[in-house]
Amino acid sequence: MSQGDLCRALAALLLLLLAAHLVGRLFAKFRQPPVVGEILGGLLLGPTLLGQLAPQVEQWLFPRQGPVATCLELVYQLGMLLLMFLAGLEMRTVFSRRDGRAVGLIAVVGMAVPFAFGLLLAKVVDLSGQLGPARNTTALTLIIACGIAITSIPVISRIMMDLGLINTPFARVILSVAALEDIVLNVVISIAVGMVSSAGPHAFGLAPELGITSTGASAAYHSVASVAFLGAVALFGLVIRRLAPGGGQSPVNGLAVRVAAVLAAAALCSYLGVAPMYGAFVVGLMSSVGGRTAPAAADALRSVRGFATGFFIPIYFAVVGLRLDLVRAFNPGFTLAFIAVACVVKALSVYLGARLARRPAADSRHLAVALNARGGPGIVLATVALDAQIVNSAMFSTLVLTAVITSLLAGWWLERAIARGQLTTETTEPTPLAPARQPQEQGVPT
């Protein structure tokens, strides 16, 4: 990298960081998800706006190829890995045995029905216009099904924290359902990405070395690899916890070791043909298991969260906005139809699950809208699918806008519900369907 390239890379990172933080804080001031502002900050610097006003400046700052593009791609990938690590950490203390029946029914119905609908939609509707360069229809089908079924933990938890709902039984049910959905759907996303990465002349990893090339064999291999990886990391984490002296005061709790674990898991997933972001998610998930966190481990996690949310993750979301081209790679009609279908199918499925769990009708409606927020996981889904060449730029725009609009809708709906007295910030059950109890301690997400 020459001095000129270094200057351009630093200038690009500076502008992305400033735009993400400034617009993100503006959105947070109006009690809107900061992630939406961070994406908008990148959008302003990309082909949608700056590329139209000053195309030469936009190309100079953010070239599509070369050392500067490689530098931005590296920071972007690290941001995604750290985001998924923190998403895994969000699983901490959200589950309660008391909510088991409601969470189980809402998660199964609210995830299985939209996912099945997405699979059916890909069969009856011609989606060839949304295929990426990989030209893998099966992988595209899985991505679309996940796009309809997925729910966001970070965004919806931040919304409820801002509204004072985070310690309520209502929030506990939502976060528990979202946690279960994220675990299952991340496995499916990993399978879709693996099917593409193990095909073609430049395929890399264990699957090509084993001669696994057919669609059926590839799907079976990546399903087993994803589940086996989860089990292996869980076993490794259990052994480390048993060997750690002094209640977790050992060096394995350090900041460097946490980050090294994320990088190692992501690299191993790359070789196995599993999406690297899945490795980071599993490490975060395992880090959230095991009850109270030792002080040394808590300090390390706070450090990881601090530098991740201050630099890498805002740049990741800004680059997402930078990649959006709402002038040349955007189909308004298809996007509106996809958002409408995704919202209706997901909301009806969650509502049905909540009613089967004997939740009141009003409470079921609020759950249906809140669990429609796709937020960070929806955006990660879009970026992973684009990077793997499963979807084209137009479908990428559709998936990102679906995540953004559903997150804004959830925040607006819940805020109005509180204003009308339909939702309470009390930490006891608002209905007589279950006995009241003291809330469990909740981790405060970012």
Short mmCIF file of C-alpha atoms in Angstrom, two decimals:
data_model
loop_
_atom_site.label_atom_id
_atom_site.label_comp_id
_atom_site.label_asym_id
_atom_site.label_seq_id
_atom_site.Cartn_x
_atom_site.Cartn_y
_atom_site.Cartn_z
CA MET A 1 0.00 0.00 0.00
CA SER A 2 1.46 3.33 -1.08
CA GLN A 3 1.30 6.53 0.96
CA GLY A 4 -1.46 7.76 -1.32
CA ASP A 5 -3.47 4.60 -0.77
CA LEU A 6 -2.94 4.87 2.99
CA CYS A 7 -4.15 8.47 2.94
CA ARG A 8 -7.30 7.52 1.02
CA ALA A 9 -8.00 4.55 3.30
CA LEU A 10 -7.65 6.66 6.45
CA ALA A 11 -9.81 9.42 4.99
CA ALA A 12 -12.48 6.88 4.02
CA LEU A 13 -12.50 5.30 7.49
CA LEU A 14 -12.63 8.73 9.13
CA LEU A 15 -15.62 9.85 7.06
CA LEU A 16 -17.47 6.57 7.59
CA LEU A 17 -16.86 6.69 11.34
CA LEU A 18 -17.97 10.32 11.67
CA ALA A 19 -21.04 9.82 9.48
CA ALA A 20 -22.08 6.69 11.37
CA HIS A 21 -21.72 8.24 14.81
CA LEU A 22 -23.24 11.62 13.98
CA VAL A 23 -26.31 10.33 12.19
CA GLY A 24 -26.62 7.41 14.61
CA ARG A 25 -26.69 9.80 17.58
CA LEU A 26 -29.25 11.95 15.81
CA PHE A 27 -31.52 8.93 15.46
CA ALA A 28 -30.91 7.92 19.08
CA LYS A 29 -31.89 11.43 20.21
CA PHE A 30 -35.31 10.88 18.64
CA ARG A 31 -35.50 7.41 20.22
CA GLN A 32 -34.98 5.58 16.93
CA PRO A 33 -32.58 2.65 16.43
CA PRO A 34 -29.05 4.10 16.06
CA VAL A 35 -28.21 1.33 13.59
CA VAL A 36 -30.59 2.94 11.10
CA GLY A 37 -28.72 6.23 11.42
CA GLU A 38 -25.38 4.48 10.97
CA ILE A 39 -26.60 2.91 7.73
CA LEU A 40 -27.99 6.25 6.57
CA GLY A 41 -24.61 7.86 7.29
CA GLY A 42 -22.95 5.42 4.90
CA LEU A 43 -25.76 5.83 2.38
CA LEU A 44 -25.02 9.57 2.17
CA LEU A 45 -21.40 8.81 1.24
CA GLY A 46 -22.21 6.13 -1.32
CA PRO A 47 -23.48 6.02 -4.90
CA THR A 48 -27.01 6.97 -3.83
CA LEU A 49 -26.08 10.55 -2.88
CA LEU A 50 -22.37 11.47 -3.05
CA GLY A 51 -22.02 9.31 -6.17
CA GLN A 52 -24.70 11.41 -7.85
CA LEU A 53 -23.40 14.80 -6.69
CA ALA A 54 -19.66 14.18 -7.00
CA PRO A 55 -18.97 10.78 -8.60
CA GLN A 56 -15.22 11.34 -8.91
CA VAL A 57 -14.90 12.15 -5.21
CA GLU A 58 -16.95 9.09 -4.28
CA GLN A 59 -14.81 6.84 -6.48
CA TRP A 60 -11.60 8.34 -5.10
CA LEU A 61 -12.64 7.77 -1.49
CA PHE A 62 -14.36 4.42 -1.93
CA PRO A 63 -12.92 2.53 -4.91
CA ARG A 64 -14.39 -0.85 -5.80
CA GLN A 65 -10.98 -2.54 -6.15
CA GLY A 66 -7.41 -2.08 -4.98
CA PRO A 67 -5.66 -1.65 -1.61
CA VAL A 68 -8.18 0.90 -0.27
CA ALA A 69 -11.11 -1.39 -1.04
CA THR A 70 -9.28 -4.29 0.63
CA CYS A 71 -8.64 -2.22 3.74
CA LEU A 72 -12.30 -1.19 4.03
CA GLU A 73 -13.39 -4.79 3.43
CA LEU A 74 -11.17 -6.03 6.26
CA VAL A 75 -12.55 -3.52 8.77
CA TYR A 76 -16.07 -4.30 7.55
CA GLN A 77 -15.56 -8.05 8.05
CA LEU A 78 -14.10 -7.53 11.53
CA GLY A 79 -17.08 -5.35 12.40
CA MET A 80 -19.48 -8.09 11.35
CA LEU A 81 -17.61 -10.73 13.37
CA LEU A 82 -17.65 -8.56 16.50
CA LEU A 83 -21.32 -7.72 15.97
CA MET A 84 -22.19 -11.42 15.83
CA PHE A 85 -20.05 -12.10 18.90
CA LEU A 86 -21.98 -9.46 20.83
CA ALA A 87 -25.25 -10.84 19.45
CA GLY A 88 -24.32 -14.20 20.97
CA LEU A 89 -23.66 -12.46 24.29
CA GLU A 90 -27.19 -11.02 24.21
CA MET A 91 -28.50 -14.50 25.01
CA ARG A 92 -27.41 -14.00 28.63
CA THR A 93 -30.18 -14.42 31.22
CA VAL A 94 -33.09 -13.95 28.81
CA PHE A 95 -34.60 -17.38 29.39
CA SER A 96 -37.02 -18.12 32.21
CA ARG A 97 -38.60 -21.49 32.98
CA ARG A 98 -41.82 -19.71 33.78
CA ASP A 99 -42.11 -18.45 30.18
CA GLY A 100 -41.19 -21.82 28.66
CA ARG A 101 -44.58 -22.69 27.16
CA ALA A 102 -45.20 -19.24 25.67
CA VAL A 103 -41.66 -18.89 24.36
CA GLY A 104 -41.70 -22.37 22.84
CA LEU A 105 -45.01 -21.94 21.03
CA ILE A 106 -44.27 -18.42 19.79
CA ALA A 107 -40.77 -19.39 18.63
CA VAL A 108 -41.86 -22.55 16.83
CA VAL A 109 -44.95 -21.12 15.14
CA GLY A 110 -43.47 -17.66 14.63
CA MET A 111 -40.37 -19.09 12.96
CA ALA A 112 -41.52 -22.29 11.24
CA VAL A 113 -44.53 -20.79 9.46
CA PRO A 114 -42.67 -17.78 7.94
CA PHE A 115 -39.72 -19.99 7.01
CA ALA A 116 -42.00 -22.52 5.30
CA PHE A 117 -43.82 -19.68 3.54
CA GLY A 118 -40.49 -18.34 2.29
CA LEU A 119 -39.59 -21.75 0.87
CA LEU A 120 -42.98 -21.94 -0.84
CA LEU A 121 -42.69 -18.38 -2.15
CA ALA A 122 -39.39 -19.19 -3.84
CA LYS A 123 -41.07 -22.14 -5.57
CA VAL A 124 -44.14 -20.34 -6.93
CA VAL A 125 -42.61 -16.93 -7.71
CA ASP A 126 -39.88 -16.41 -10.29
CA LEU A 127 -36.94 -15.04 -8.30
CA SER A 128 -34.32 -15.50 -10.98
CA GLY A 129 -33.99 -11.73 -11.20
CA GLN A 130 -32.69 -11.70 -7.60
CA LEU A 131 -29.96 -14.31 -8.10
CA GLY A 132 -26.38 -13.29 -7.51
CA PRO A 133 -23.35 -14.38 -9.55
CA ALA A 134 -23.26 -17.74 -7.73
CA ARG A 135 -26.53 -18.67 -9.50
CA ASN A 136 -27.53 -21.02 -6.68
CA THR A 137 -31.32 -21.16 -6.44
CA THR A 138 -31.35 -23.37 -3.34
CA ALA A 139 -29.13 -20.98 -1.39
CA LEU A 140 -31.27 -18.02 -2.52
CA THR A 141 -34.39 -19.85 -1.34
CA LEU A 142 -32.89 -20.38 2.12
CA ILE A 143 -31.82 -16.73 2.35
CA ILE A 144 -35.30 -15.46 1.41
CA ALA A 145 -36.94 -17.83 3.91
CA CYS A 146 -34.58 -16.54 6.62
CA GLY A 147 -35.27 -12.95 5.57
CA ILE A 148 -38.97 -13.47 6.26
CA ALA A 149 -38.52 -15.42 9.51
CA ILE A 150 -35.61 -13.64 11.23
CA THR A 151 -35.90 -11.39 14.31
CA SER A 152 -33.40 -8.95 15.82
CA ILE A 153 -32.22 -9.14 19.42
CA PRO A 154 -29.91 -6.06 19.51
CA VAL A 155 -32.36 -3.63 17.90
CA ILE A 156 -35.53 -4.70 19.68
CA SER A 157 -33.73 -4.88 23.03
CA ARG A 158 -32.37 -1.36 22.50
CA ILE A 159 -35.87 -0.13 21.63
CA MET A 160 -37.32 -1.66 24.78
CA MET A 161 -34.49 -0.31 26.89
CA ASP A 162 -35.17 3.22 25.59
CA LEU A 163 -38.88 2.79 26.31
CA GLY A 164 -38.34 1.41 29.81
CA LEU A 165 -39.64 -2.06 28.92
CA ILE A 166 -36.39 -4.00 29.18
CA ASN A 167 -37.08 -5.54 32.63
CA THR A 168 -40.70 -6.46 31.97
CA PRO A 169 -42.09 -9.98 31.38
CA PHE A 170 -43.13 -8.75 27.91
CA ALA A 171 -39.49 -8.02 27.04
CA ARG A 172 -38.32 -11.30 28.53
CA VAL A 173 -40.62 -13.27 26.23
CA ILE A 174 -39.55 -11.29 23.15
CA LEU A 175 -35.83 -11.67 23.84
CA SER A 176 -36.18 -15.38 24.60
CA VAL A 177 -38.07 -16.02 21.36
CA ALA A 178 -35.60 -13.93 19.35
CA ALA A 179 -32.68 -15.81 20.91
CA LEU A 180 -34.06 -19.18 19.88
CA GLU A 181 -34.84 -17.94 16.38
CA ASP A 182 -31.37 -16.46 15.92
CA ILE A 183 -29.66 -19.72 16.90
CA VAL A 184 -31.67 -21.80 14.44
CA LEU A 185 -31.63 -19.31 11.56
CA ASN A 186 -27.90 -18.69 11.88
CA VAL A 187 -27.39 -22.40 11.27
CA VAL A 188 -29.55 -22.17 8.13
CA ILE A 189 -27.68 -19.08 6.88
CA SER A 190 -24.40 -20.88 7.46
CA ILE A 191 -25.65 -23.83 5.40
CA ALA A 192 -26.69 -21.53 2.52
CA VAL A 193 -23.31 -19.78 2.47
CA GLY A 194 -21.46 -23.09 2.72
CA MET A 195 -23.30 -24.52 -0.27
CA VAL A 196 -22.01 -21.64 -2.40
CA SER A 197 -18.48 -21.45 -0.99
CA SER A 198 -17.83 -25.15 -1.66
CA ALA A 199 -18.79 -24.88 -5.33
CA GLY A 200 -16.97 -23.47 -8.33
CA PRO A 201 -13.38 -23.57 -9.58
CA HIS A 202 -12.04 -21.42 -6.72
CA ALA A 203 -13.75 -23.39 -3.94
CA PHE A 204 -11.85 -23.49 -0.65
CA GLY A 205 -12.16 -25.68 2.41
CA LEU A 206 -12.84 -29.17 3.63
CA ALA A 207 -15.89 -29.88 1.48
CA PRO A 208 -14.06 -29.52 -1.89
CA GLU A 209 -11.18 -31.57 -0.51
CA LEU A 210 -13.66 -34.34 0.32
CA GLY A 211 -15.15 -34.12 -3.16
CA ILE A 212 -18.56 -32.87 -1.97
CA THR A 213 -20.03 -31.01 -4.92
CA SER A 214 -23.69 -32.01 -5.42
CA THR A 215 -26.43 -29.84 -3.93
CA GLY A 216 -27.87 -32.59 -1.72
CA ALA A 217 -24.51 -33.73 -0.39
CA SER A 218 -23.42 -30.14 0.18
CA ALA A 219 -26.57 -29.31 2.15
CA ALA A 220 -26.13 -32.44 4.29
CA TYR A 221 -22.43 -31.75 4.91
CA HIS A 222 -22.94 -28.13 5.91
CA SER A 223 -25.86 -29.01 8.16
CA VAL A 224 -23.71 -31.53 10.02
CA ALA A 225 -20.69 -29.19 10.05
CA SER A 226 -22.70 -26.31 11.54
CA VAL A 227 -24.24 -28.40 14.31
CA ALA A 228 -20.96 -30.23 15.01
CA PHE A 229 -19.11 -26.92 15.28
CA LEU A 230 -21.66 -25.67 17.83
CA GLY A 231 -21.25 -28.86 19.87
CA ALA A 232 -17.45 -28.76 19.68
CA VAL A 233 -17.26 -25.15 20.87
CA ALA A 234 -19.71 -25.89 23.68
CA LEU A 235 -17.59 -28.83 24.83
CA PHE A 236 -14.39 -26.81 24.58
CA GLY A 237 -15.95 -23.97 26.57
CA LEU A 238 -17.09 -26.39 29.27
CA VAL A 239 -13.57 -27.82 29.60
CA ILE A 240 -12.04 -24.35 29.83
CA ARG A 241 -14.52 -23.32 32.54
CA ARG A 242 -13.71 -26.46 34.54
CA LEU A 243 -9.98 -25.82 34.29
CA ALA A 244 -10.15 -22.06 35.02
CA PRO A 245 -8.87 -21.44 38.57
CA GLY A 246 -10.28 -18.98 41.08
CA GLY A 247 -13.79 -18.63 39.65
CA GLY A 248 -12.72 -17.38 36.27
CA GLN A 249 -9.71 -15.22 37.23
CA SER A 250 -7.41 -17.00 34.76
CA PRO A 251 -5.85 -15.44 31.65
CA VAL A 252 -8.47 -17.13 29.45
CA ASN A 253 -10.82 -14.30 30.38
CA GLY A 254 -8.60 -11.61 28.91
CA LEU A 255 -9.52 -9.25 26.12
CA ALA A 256 -6.88 -10.63 23.74
CA VAL A 257 -8.04 -14.20 24.30
CA ARG A 258 -11.69 -13.27 23.65
CA VAL A 259 -10.83 -11.59 20.36
CA ALA A 260 -8.44 -14.42 19.44
CA ALA A 261 -11.25 -16.92 20.04
CA VAL A 262 -13.53 -15.00 17.68
CA LEU A 263 -10.86 -14.87 14.97
CA ALA A 264 -9.94 -18.53 15.41
CA ALA A 265 -13.58 -19.65 15.26
CA ALA A 266 -14.22 -17.56 12.16
CA ALA A 267 -11.10 -18.92 10.43
CA LEU A 268 -12.04 -22.50 11.30
CA CYS A 269 -15.56 -21.93 9.98
CA SER A 270 -14.10 -20.63 6.73
CA TYR A 271 -12.16 -23.85 6.29
CA LEU A 272 -15.16 -26.00 7.21
CA GLY A 273 -17.27 -24.15 4.66
CA VAL A 274 -19.43 -22.59 7.36
CA ALA A 275 -20.13 -18.83 7.38
CA PRO A 276 -17.41 -17.12 9.49
CA MET A 277 -20.00 -14.95 11.22
CA TYR A 278 -21.53 -18.17 12.61
CA GLY A 279 -18.26 -18.95 14.37
CA ALA A 280 -18.21 -15.53 16.03
CA PHE A 281 -21.87 -15.95 17.04
CA VAL A 282 -21.21 -19.36 18.62
CA VAL A 283 -18.23 -18.02 20.62
CA GLY A 284 -20.45 -15.21 21.93
CA LEU A 285 -23.22 -17.67 22.68
CA MET A 286 -20.91 -19.91 24.68
CA SER A 287 -19.49 -16.89 26.50
CA SER A 288 -23.01 -16.02 27.67
CA VAL A 289 -23.60 -19.45 29.23
CA GLY A 290 -22.69 -20.36 32.76
CA GLY A 291 -24.49 -18.06 35.18
CA ARG A 292 -22.77 -15.07 36.77
CA THR A 293 -19.75 -13.70 34.96
CA ALA A 294 -16.51 -13.44 36.91
CA PRO A 295 -15.15 -9.89 37.36
CA ALA A 296 -12.14 -10.51 35.10
CA ALA A 297 -14.37 -11.89 32.35
CA ALA A 298 -16.86 -9.04 32.76
CA ASP A 299 -14.07 -6.48 32.36
CA ALA A 300 -12.84 -8.25 29.22
CA LEU A 301 -16.34 -8.32 27.72
CA ARG A 302 -16.84 -4.63 28.49
CA SER A 303 -13.57 -3.88 26.72
CA VAL A 304 -14.58 -5.90 23.67
CA ARG A 305 -17.97 -4.20 23.60
CA GLY A 306 -16.38 -0.76 24.00
CA PHE A 307 -13.98 -0.83 21.07
CA ALA A 308 -16.39 -2.86 18.91
CA THR A 309 -19.33 -0.48 19.31
CA GLY A 310 -17.08 2.57 19.12
CA PHE A 311 -15.24 1.75 15.89
CA PHE A 312 -15.75 -1.56 14.08
CA ILE A 313 -19.52 -2.01 14.26
CA PRO A 314 -20.44 1.58 13.26
CA ILE A 315 -18.12 1.29 10.26
CA TYR A 316 -19.68 -2.07 9.39
CA PHE A 317 -23.16 -0.54 9.27
CA ALA A 318 -21.86 2.52 7.43
CA VAL A 319 -20.33 0.26 4.77
CA VAL A 320 -23.72 -1.46 4.47
CA GLY A 321 -25.19 1.94 3.63
CA LEU A 322 -22.26 2.64 1.34
CA ARG A 323 -23.09 -0.50 -0.64
CA LEU A 324 -26.72 0.48 -1.12
CA ASP A 325 -27.36 1.93 -4.56
CA LEU A 326 -30.96 3.12 -4.51
CA VAL A 327 -30.53 4.68 -7.96
CA ARG A 328 -29.29 1.80 -10.11
CA ALA A 329 -29.82 -1.32 -7.96
CA PHE A 330 -33.26 -0.89 -6.45
CA ASN A 331 -36.65 -2.29 -7.40
CA PRO A 332 -39.28 -0.27 -5.47
CA GLY A 333 -42.24 -2.45 -6.44
CA PHE A 334 -40.56 -5.72 -5.49
CA THR A 335 -39.19 -4.21 -2.26
CA LEU A 336 -42.57 -2.92 -1.11
CA ALA A 337 -44.22 -6.24 -1.93
CA PHE A 338 -41.50 -8.20 -0.10
CA ILE A 339 -41.72 -5.99 2.99
CA ALA A 340 -45.52 -6.26 3.06
CA VAL A 341 -45.50 -10.04 2.66
CA ALA A 342 -42.71 -10.52 5.21
CA CYS A 343 -44.45 -8.32 7.80
CA VAL A 344 -47.88 -9.89 7.36
CA VAL A 345 -46.65 -13.50 7.41
CA LYS A 346 -44.35 -12.98 10.40
CA ALA A 347 -46.92 -10.97 12.37
CA LEU A 348 -49.73 -13.44 11.79
CA SER A 349 -47.48 -16.36 12.72
CA VAL A 350 -46.32 -14.76 15.96
CA TYR A 351 -49.89 -13.72 16.79
CA LEU A 352 -51.07 -17.29 16.24
CA GLY A 353 -48.30 -18.68 18.43
CA ALA A 354 -49.07 -16.17 21.19
CA ARG A 355 -52.78 -16.98 21.11
CA LEU A 356 -52.01 -20.71 21.26
CA ALA A 357 -49.96 -19.90 24.36
CA ARG A 358 -53.06 -18.18 25.77
CA ARG A 359 -51.67 -14.67 25.68
CA PRO A 360 -54.31 -11.90 25.55
CA ALA A 361 -55.22 -10.56 22.12
CA ALA A 362 -53.71 -7.10 22.75
CA ASP A 363 -50.49 -8.58 24.13
CA SER A 364 -50.31 -10.92 21.14
CA ARG A 365 -50.55 -7.97 18.74
CA HIS A 366 -47.68 -6.18 20.46
CA LEU A 367 -45.58 -9.34 20.34
CA ALA A 368 -46.37 -9.73 16.64
CA VAL A 369 -45.12 -6.25 15.79
CA ALA A 370 -42.09 -6.33 18.11
CA LEU A 371 -40.86 -9.67 16.74
CA ASN A 372 -41.17 -8.27 13.22
CA ALA A 373 -38.07 -6.13 13.81
CA ARG A 374 -35.24 -7.68 11.81
CA GLY A 375 -32.56 -5.10 12.63
CA GLY A 376 -28.96 -6.24 12.88
CA PRO A 377 -29.52 -9.94 12.05
CA GLY A 378 -31.52 -8.97 8.98
CA ILE A 379 -28.73 -6.68 7.84
CA VAL A 380 -26.08 -9.34 8.52
CA LEU A 381 -28.19 -11.76 6.48
CA ALA A 382 -28.17 -9.31 3.57
CA THR A 383 -24.44 -8.61 3.71
CA VAL A 384 -23.47 -12.27 4.09
CA ALA A 385 -25.69 -13.22 1.14
CA LEU A 386 -24.23 -10.42 -0.99
CA ASP A 387 -20.63 -11.29 -0.07
CA ALA A 388 -21.30 -14.94 -0.93
CA GLN A 389 -22.81 -13.81 -4.26
CA ILE A 390 -26.10 -15.54 -3.42
CA VAL A 391 -28.15 -12.38 -4.04
CA ASN A 392 -27.64 -9.45 -6.40
CA SER A 393 -27.44 -5.80 -5.41
CA ALA A 394 -31.17 -5.22 -5.86
CA MET A 395 -32.09 -8.07 -3.51
CA PHE A 396 -29.45 -6.83 -1.07
CA SER A 397 -31.18 -3.44 -1.03
CA THR A 398 -34.52 -5.14 -0.44
CA LEU A 399 -33.24 -7.16 2.53
CA VAL A 400 -31.53 -4.16 4.13
CA LEU A 401 -34.59 -1.92 3.72
CA THR A 402 -36.79 -4.68 5.15
CA ALA A 403 -34.59 -4.78 8.25
CA VAL A 404 -34.59 -0.99 8.60
CA ILE A 405 -38.32 -0.39 8.04
CA THR A 406 -39.48 -3.24 10.29
CA SER A 407 -37.21 -1.97 13.08
CA LEU A 408 -38.60 1.57 12.79
CA LEU A 409 -42.14 0.20 12.72
CA ALA A 410 -41.59 -1.84 15.89
CA GLY A 411 -40.23 1.17 17.78
CA TRP A 412 -43.09 3.42 16.65
CA TRP A 413 -45.73 0.82 17.54
CA LEU A 414 -44.38 0.08 21.03
CA GLU A 415 -43.99 3.76 21.86
CA ARG A 416 -47.61 4.43 20.89
CA ALA A 417 -48.75 1.38 22.87
CA ILE A 418 -47.10 2.78 26.01
CA ALA A 419 -48.57 6.24 25.40
CA ARG A 420 -52.05 4.73 25.12
CA GLY A 421 -51.60 2.64 28.26
CA GLN A 422 -51.74 -0.63 26.32
CA LEU A 423 -48.26 -1.61 27.51
CA THR A 424 -46.87 -1.09 30.98
CA THR A 425 -43.32 -0.71 32.20
CA GLU A 426 -44.22 -2.58 35.41
CA THR A 427 -41.93 -5.53 36.05
CA THR A 428 -44.78 -7.87 37.01
CA GLU A 429 -47.15 -9.68 34.70
CA PRO A 430 -49.89 -7.32 33.42
CA THR A 431 -52.34 -10.21 32.99
CA PRO A 432 -53.85 -12.76 35.38
CA LEU A 433 -52.88 -15.63 33.08
CA ALA A 434 -49.77 -16.34 35.13
CA PRO A 435 -48.76 -15.52 38.73
CA ALA A 436 -46.51 -12.51 39.26
CA ARG A 437 -42.90 -12.96 40.22
CA GLN A 438 -39.84 -10.83 40.56
CA PRO A 439 -38.04 -10.27 37.27
CA GLN A 440 -34.77 -11.96 36.58
CA GLU A 441 -31.67 -9.86 36.30
CA GLN A 442 -31.30 -8.63 32.74
CA GLY A 443 -28.13 -7.76 30.93
CA VAL A 444 -28.27 -4.30 29.37
CA PRO A 445 -27.63 -4.61 25.64
CA THR A 446 -26.17 -1.95 23.43
#
